[in-house]
mmCIF file of C-alpha atoms and ligand atoms in Angstrom:
data_model
loop_
_atom_site.group_PDB
_atom_site.id
_atom_site.type_symbol
_atom_site.label_atom_id
_atom_site.label_comp_id
_atom_site.label_asym_id
_atom_site.label_seq_id
_atom_site.Cartn_x
_atom_site.Cartn_y
_atom_site.Cartn_z
ATOM 1 C CA MET A 80 76.254 49.481 57.272
ATOM 2 C CA LYS A 81 74.268 47.400 59.715
ATOM 3 C CA LEU A 82 71.993 44.360 59.587
ATOM 4 C CA THR A 83 69.473 43.210 62.178
ATOM 5 C CA ILE A 84 68.686 39.505 62.269
ATOM 6 C CA GLY A 85 65.432 38.255 63.774
ATOM 7 C CA HIS A 86 65.633 34.744 65.238
ATOM 8 C CA LEU A 87 62.092 33.448 65.593
ATOM 9 C CA TYR A 88 61.270 31.054 68.397
ATOM 10 C CA PRO A 89 64.689 29.457 69.115
ATOM 11 C CA ASP A 90 63.160 28.091 72.332
ATOM 12 C CA LEU A 91 60.968 25.811 70.184
ATOM 13 C CA LEU A 92 62.528 25.642 66.719
ATOM 14 C CA ASN A 93 66.248 24.907 67.122
ATOM 15 C CA LEU A 94 67.045 21.376 66.016
ATOM 16 C CA TYR A 95 70.595 20.215 65.237
ATOM 17 C CA GLY A 96 72.189 23.579 65.925
ATOM 18 C CA ASP A 97 70.120 25.787 63.651
ATOM 19 C CA ARG A 98 71.330 28.591 65.935
ATOM 20 C CA GLY A 99 74.803 28.179 64.381
ATOM 21 C CA ASN A 100 73.388 29.880 61.310
ATOM 22 C CA ILE A 101 72.903 33.063 63.329
ATOM 23 C CA GLN A 102 76.542 32.992 64.479
ATOM 24 C CA CYS A 103 77.640 32.554 60.896
ATOM 25 C CA LEU A 104 75.553 35.488 59.612
ATOM 26 C CA MET A 105 76.834 37.717 62.426
ATOM 27 C CA LYS A 106 80.490 36.778 61.953
ATOM 28 C CA ARG A 107 80.547 37.078 58.175
ATOM 29 C CA CYS A 108 79.084 40.595 58.553
ATOM 30 C CA GLN A 109 81.467 41.618 61.342
ATOM 31 C CA TRP A 110 84.576 40.280 59.560
ATOM 32 C CA ARG A 111 83.734 42.757 56.792
ATOM 33 C CA GLY A 112 83.121 45.682 59.124
ATOM 34 C CA ILE A 113 79.326 45.417 58.739
ATOM 35 C CA GLU A 114 77.562 45.810 62.091
ATOM 36 C CA ALA A 115 75.221 42.960 62.998
ATOM 37 C CA GLU A 116 72.807 42.405 65.831
ATOM 38 C CA THR A 117 70.357 39.594 66.573
ATOM 39 C CA LYS A 118 66.949 40.011 68.144
ATOM 40 C CA THR A 119 65.499 36.830 69.566
ATOM 41 C CA PHE A 120 61.730 36.387 69.739
ATOM 42 C CA GLU A 121 59.816 33.967 71.916
ATOM 43 C CA ILE A 122 56.424 32.709 71.004
ATOM 44 C CA ASN A 123 54.367 35.438 72.730
ATOM 45 C CA ASP A 124 56.574 38.391 71.719
ATOM 46 C CA ALA A 125 55.353 41.060 69.312
ATOM 47 C CA ILE A 126 57.567 41.279 66.206
ATOM 48 C CA ASP A 127 58.220 44.543 64.370
ATOM 49 C CA PHE A 128 59.236 43.139 60.978
ATOM 50 C CA SER A 129 60.115 46.631 59.723
ATOM 51 C CA SER A 130 63.116 46.606 62.091
ATOM 52 C CA LEU A 131 64.459 43.305 60.659
ATOM 53 C CA ASP A 132 66.719 42.625 57.671
ATOM 54 C CA ILE A 133 67.048 38.831 57.889
ATOM 55 C CA VAL A 134 64.616 36.400 59.565
ATOM 56 C CA LEU A 135 65.621 32.878 60.608
ATOM 57 C CA LEU A 136 62.992 30.243 61.340
ATOM 58 C CA GLY A 137 64.510 26.936 62.433
ATOM 59 C CA GLY A 138 63.282 23.355 62.539
ATOM 60 C CA GLY A 139 61.398 21.475 65.225
ATOM 61 C CA SER A 140 59.508 18.347 66.099
ATOM 62 C CA ASP A 141 55.864 17.982 65.066
ATOM 63 C CA ARG A 142 54.913 18.735 68.686
ATOM 64 C CA GLU A 143 56.863 21.989 68.709
ATOM 65 C CA GLN A 144 55.552 22.947 65.276
ATOM 66 C CA LYS A 145 52.023 22.534 66.633
ATOM 67 C CA LEU A 146 52.800 24.916 69.499
ATOM 68 C CA VAL A 147 54.231 27.498 67.104
ATOM 69 C CA CYS A 148 51.351 27.067 64.665
ATOM 70 C CA SER A 149 48.804 27.987 67.331
ATOM 71 C CA LYS A 150 50.377 31.467 67.522
ATOM 72 C CA LEU A 151 51.265 32.059 63.892
ATOM 73 C CA LYS A 152 48.036 33.821 62.942
ATOM 74 C CA ARG A 153 49.094 36.868 64.952
ATOM 75 C CA ILE A 154 52.213 37.478 62.876
ATOM 76 C CA ARG A 155 50.934 36.213 59.507
ATOM 77 C CA GLU A 156 50.002 39.531 57.902
ATOM 78 C CA ASP A 157 53.120 41.407 59.051
ATOM 79 C CA PHE A 158 55.315 38.492 57.980
ATOM 80 C CA ARG A 159 53.583 38.402 54.582
ATOM 81 C CA GLN A 160 54.206 42.111 54.035
ATOM 82 C CA TYR A 161 57.871 41.636 54.957
ATOM 83 C CA VAL A 162 58.228 38.764 52.452
ATOM 84 C CA GLU A 163 56.376 40.587 49.667
ATOM 85 C CA ASP A 164 58.594 43.635 50.296
ATOM 86 C CA ASP A 165 61.634 41.413 49.515
ATOM 87 C CA GLY A 166 62.534 40.778 53.169
ATOM 88 C CA VAL A 167 65.205 38.081 53.514
ATOM 89 C CA VAL A 168 64.167 34.822 55.210
ATOM 90 C CA ILE A 169 65.999 31.553 55.792
ATOM 91 C CA ALA A 170 63.594 28.857 56.990
ATOM 92 C CA ILE A 171 64.825 25.383 57.856
ATOM 93 C CA CYS A 172 62.917 22.103 57.883
ATOM 94 C CA GLY A 173 59.979 22.624 60.263
ATOM 95 C CA GLY A 174 60.327 26.351 59.548
ATOM 96 C CA PHE A 175 60.247 25.677 55.793
ATOM 97 C CA GLN A 176 57.088 23.601 56.197
ATOM 98 C CA LEU A 177 55.457 26.369 58.264
ATOM 99 C CA LEU A 178 55.933 28.882 55.428
ATOM 100 C CA GLY A 179 53.486 26.830 53.378
ATOM 101 C CA ASN A 180 49.758 26.228 53.562
ATOM 102 C CA TYR A 181 49.774 23.222 55.843
ATOM 103 C CA TYR A 182 51.629 20.169 57.142
ATOM 104 C CA ALA A 183 49.271 17.175 57.338
ATOM 105 C CA THR A 184 50.413 14.664 59.970
ATOM 106 C CA ASP A 185 48.823 11.452 61.200
ATOM 107 C CA ASP A 186 47.845 13.425 64.311
ATOM 108 C CA GLY A 187 46.118 16.232 62.475
ATOM 109 C CA VAL A 188 46.805 19.171 60.218
ATOM 110 C CA ILE A 189 49.261 21.843 61.295
ATOM 111 C CA GLU A 190 48.214 25.073 59.635
ATOM 112 C CA GLY A 191 51.069 27.060 58.082
ATOM 113 C CA LEU A 192 51.613 30.751 57.447
ATOM 114 C CA GLY A 193 50.550 30.415 53.811
ATOM 115 C CA LEU A 194 53.306 32.806 52.695
ATOM 116 C CA ILE A 195 54.385 30.485 49.871
ATOM 117 C CA ASP A 196 52.051 28.179 47.950
ATOM 118 C CA LEU A 197 53.441 24.818 49.073
ATOM 119 C CA GLU A 198 52.125 21.892 51.067
ATOM 120 C CA THR A 199 53.577 19.118 53.210
ATOM 121 C CA GLU A 200 52.183 15.675 54.005
ATOM 122 C CA GLN A 201 53.682 13.225 56.451
ATOM 123 C CA GLY A 202 55.220 10.339 54.520
ATOM 124 C CA LYS A 203 54.184 6.761 55.118
ATOM 125 C CA GLY A 204 56.585 4.303 56.659
ATOM 126 C CA TYR A 205 59.874 6.098 57.063
ATOM 127 C CA ARG A 206 61.596 9.396 57.604
ATOM 128 C CA LEU A 207 64.089 10.887 55.186
ATOM 129 C CA ILE A 208 67.312 10.923 57.212
ATOM 130 C CA ASP A 209 70.712 11.287 55.595
ATOM 131 C CA ASN A 210 73.412 13.626 54.456
ATOM 132 C CA ILE A 211 72.375 15.659 51.442
ATOM 133 C CA VAL A 212 74.193 17.411 48.614
ATOM 134 C CA LEU A 213 72.633 19.852 46.140
ATOM 135 C CA ARG A 214 73.459 22.027 43.193
ATOM 136 C CA SER A 215 71.800 25.407 43.506
ATOM 137 C CA ASP A 216 71.894 28.101 40.874
ATOM 138 C CA LEU A 217 72.129 30.713 43.643
ATOM 139 C CA VAL A 218 75.769 29.751 44.354
ATOM 140 C CA SER A 219 78.704 28.103 42.572
ATOM 141 C CA MET A 220 79.789 25.693 45.358
ATOM 142 C CA PRO A 221 77.727 22.563 46.031
ATOM 143 C CA VAL A 222 75.338 22.970 48.966
ATOM 144 C CA VAL A 223 75.824 20.317 51.676
ATOM 145 C CA GLY A 224 73.860 19.449 54.791
ATOM 146 C CA PHE A 225 71.866 16.905 56.730
ATOM 147 C CA GLU A 226 68.156 16.159 56.474
ATOM 148 C CA ASN A 227 65.743 14.481 58.874
ATOM 149 C CA HIS A 228 62.086 14.910 58.073
ATOM 150 C CA GLY A 229 58.887 12.908 58.014
ATOM 151 C CA GLY A 230 57.149 15.491 55.815
ATOM 152 C CA ARG A 231 57.145 15.335 52.002
ATOM 153 C CA THR A 232 56.785 18.809 50.537
ATOM 154 C CA ASN A 233 55.160 19.732 47.238
ATOM 155 C CA ILE A 234 56.418 23.160 46.154
ATOM 156 C CA LYS A 235 54.024 23.234 43.179
ATOM 157 C CA LYS A 236 55.096 25.847 40.611
ATOM 158 C CA ASN A 237 57.684 27.487 42.865
ATOM 159 C CA LYS A 238 61.402 27.431 42.154
ATOM 160 C CA PRO A 239 63.400 24.868 44.165
ATOM 161 C CA PHE A 240 66.486 25.831 46.171
ATOM 162 C CA GLY A 241 68.511 23.138 44.433
ATOM 163 C CA LYS A 242 68.697 19.894 42.503
ATOM 164 C CA VAL A 243 69.490 16.852 44.629
ATOM 165 C CA ILE A 244 72.885 15.240 43.891
ATOM 166 C CA TYR A 245 72.719 12.937 46.910
ATOM 167 C CA GLY A 246 69.900 12.568 49.447
ATOM 168 C CA SER A 247 66.115 12.810 49.315
ATOM 169 C CA GLY A 248 65.126 16.469 49.190
ATOM 170 C CA ASN A 249 61.542 17.713 49.274
ATOM 171 C CA ASP A 250 59.762 14.430 48.712
ATOM 172 C CA ALA A 251 62.373 11.802 47.703
ATOM 173 C CA GLN A 252 60.841 11.775 44.209
ATOM 174 C CA SER A 253 60.994 15.096 42.419
ATOM 175 C CA GLY A 254 64.799 15.350 42.621
ATOM 176 C CA TYR A 255 64.526 18.855 44.012
ATOM 177 C CA GLU A 256 65.130 20.389 47.402
ATOM 178 C CA GLY A 257 63.739 23.431 49.164
ATOM 179 C CA VAL A 258 62.151 26.514 47.697
ATOM 180 C CA VAL A 259 63.173 30.012 46.643
ATOM 181 C CA TYR A 260 60.499 32.690 46.622
ATOM 182 C CA LYS A 261 61.551 36.328 46.291
ATOM 183 C CA ASN A 262 64.279 36.673 48.976
ATOM 184 C CA VAL A 263 63.077 33.649 50.956
ATOM 185 C CA ILE A 264 64.953 30.352 51.035
ATOM 186 C CA GLY A 265 63.129 27.390 52.560
ATOM 187 C CA THR A 266 65.190 24.218 52.900
ATOM 188 C CA TYR A 267 65.349 20.878 54.702
ATOM 189 C CA LEU A 268 69.096 21.293 55.269
ATOM 190 C CA HIS A 269 70.027 21.352 58.930
ATOM 191 C CA GLY A 270 73.509 21.031 59.849
ATOM 192 C CA PRO A 271 73.909 23.955 60.418
ATOM 193 C CA LEU A 272 73.479 25.112 56.866
ATOM 194 C CA LEU A 273 75.407 28.377 56.626
ATOM 195 C CA PRO A 274 78.847 27.574 58.143
ATOM 196 C CA LYS A 275 79.283 24.726 55.637
ATOM 197 C CA ASN A 276 77.873 26.796 52.786
ATOM 198 C CA PRO A 277 79.444 30.253 53.090
ATOM 199 C CA GLN A 278 78.187 31.340 49.673
ATOM 200 C CA VAL A 279 74.591 30.786 50.808
ATOM 201 C CA CYS A 280 75.327 32.902 53.888
ATOM 202 C CA ASP A 281 76.771 35.678 51.721
ATOM 203 C CA TYR A 282 73.801 35.471 49.331
ATOM 204 C CA LEU A 283 71.476 36.273 52.256
ATOM 205 C CA ILE A 284 73.711 39.074 53.570
ATOM 206 C CA GLN A 285 74.021 40.653 50.128
ATOM 207 C CA LYS A 286 70.272 40.539 49.453
ATOM 208 C CA ALA A 287 69.564 42.056 52.880
ATOM 209 C CA LEU A 288 72.075 44.894 52.383
ATOM 210 C CA GLU A 289 70.819 45.664 48.876
ATOM 211 C CA ARG A 290 67.223 45.812 50.102
ATOM 212 C CA LYS A 291 68.085 48.005 53.079
ATOM 213 C CA TYR A 292 70.457 50.437 51.361
ATOM 214 C CA ARG A 293 68.729 50.321 47.941
ATOM 215 C CA LYS A 294 71.948 49.983 45.936
ATOM 216 C CA PRO A 295 74.058 47.127 44.540
ATOM 217 C CA VAL A 296 76.467 45.738 47.133
ATOM 218 C CA ALA A 297 79.701 43.811 46.466
ATOM 219 C CA LEU A 298 80.796 41.889 49.565
ATOM 220 C CA ALA A 299 84.512 41.862 50.450
ATOM 221 C CA LYS A 300 86.086 38.430 49.939
ATOM 222 C CA LEU A 301 86.879 36.422 53.083
ATOM 223 C CA ASP A 302 89.398 33.634 53.570
ATOM 224 C CA ASP A 303 87.076 30.618 53.253
ATOM 225 C CA THR A 304 89.784 27.953 53.078
ATOM 226 C CA GLN A 305 88.373 25.966 56.021
ATOM 227 C CA GLU A 306 84.749 26.344 54.947
ATOM 228 C CA GLU A 307 85.647 25.199 51.429
ATOM 229 C CA GLU A 308 87.515 22.172 52.810
ATOM 230 C CA ALA A 309 84.533 21.174 54.965
ATOM 231 C CA ASN A 310 82.167 21.564 52.034
ATOM 232 C CA ALA A 311 84.407 19.639 49.625
ATOM 233 C CA TYR A 312 84.845 16.810 52.147
ATOM 234 C CA ILE A 313 81.097 16.164 52.247
ATOM 235 C CA TYR A 314 80.664 16.680 48.513
ATOM 236 C CA ASN A 315 83.404 14.171 47.662
ATOM 237 C CA ARG A 316 82.123 11.674 50.199
ATOM 238 C CA PHE A 317 78.649 11.485 48.705
ATOM 239 C CA LYS A 318 78.785 12.459 45.030
ATOM 240 C CA GLY A 319 77.945 9.565 42.759
ATOM 241 C CA LYS A 320 76.429 7.495 45.611
ATOM 242 C CA THR A 321 72.772 6.573 45.996
ATOM 243 C CA SER A 322 70.902 7.694 49.055
ATOM 244 C CA ARG A 323 69.070 5.129 51.184
ATOM 245 C CA PRO A 324 66.577 6.809 53.510
ATOM 246 C CA GLN A 325 66.557 4.942 56.803
ATOM 247 C CA LYS A 326 63.488 3.137 58.020
ATOM 248 C CA GLN A 327 63.339 4.200 61.611
ATOM 249 C CA GLU A 328 60.824 5.627 64.013
ATOM 250 C CA GLN A 329 61.691 8.977 65.477
ATOM 251 C CA LEU A 330 59.630 11.700 67.024
ATOM 252 C CA VAL A 331 61.025 14.741 65.204
HETATM 253 N N1 LIG B 128 58.630 17.743 62.185
HETATM 254 C C1 LIG B 128 58.935 17.947 60.814
HETATM 255 C C2 LIG B 128 59.064 16.647 60.029
HETATM 256 O O1 LIG B 128 59.342 15.614 60.582
HETATM 257 C C3 LIG B 128 60.180 18.784 60.679
HETATM 258 C C4 LIG B 128 61.381 18.151 61.316
HETATM 259 C C5 LIG B 128 62.581 19.013 61.388
HETATM 260 O O2 LIG B 128 62.499 20.247 61.517
HETATM 261 N N2 LIG B 128 63.726 18.361 61.386
HETATM 262 O O3 LIG B 128 58.907 16.620 58.834
#
């Protein structure tokens, strides 16, 4: 078996080591004898979505999101077909916002791909910066990460990725974080997300294999002792505490 991962625009959208998620996907495939390759796309490259099994869209500053947004129209229809055909996507922070209809900032509206009916508005006064812990019904372990966003996202009637245990999540009010639509996960969790949350990584790999090979797939178990320790350390550090988003000015 083989999976091909498409990494979209790492030259612009790669905050806080989002690239580590690619390494994690590759390794957890290879450790099981599943071949994995990554194709990296820059902003002017043509993308053949039919050759991809997992797409990663990372986070970026408002400035970088604006640059990406100016080119998104060219890939919108192909990307939409891929998503509607159950293509697997993991989109982080700025990438999550770009899946939606728009991100309204004080400097203007950044048009999104409109692949999922959600909208983001820049919050007034402060950014949401902190560690974050969730419970997601996609996995049994808690999901842990780090968030840093000015945008507040309204996912409307869509299903969230998780319920916030500690941290702010989509808008610091709803108590929910991220979005799940078909085989797409959009989330504010940087960190990188997948090494600290191996079950989320395996969820993506399993969905991609099942879509490609059109049969149920049971992934071989790996020794996740270290990953589980890292995850539990963060979970135990923050469970039961109250998040205090920091009032600070930052560009991203
Ligand atoms: N620029 C976006 C925001 O501030 C996304 C930031 C990010 O990807 N960390 O909301």
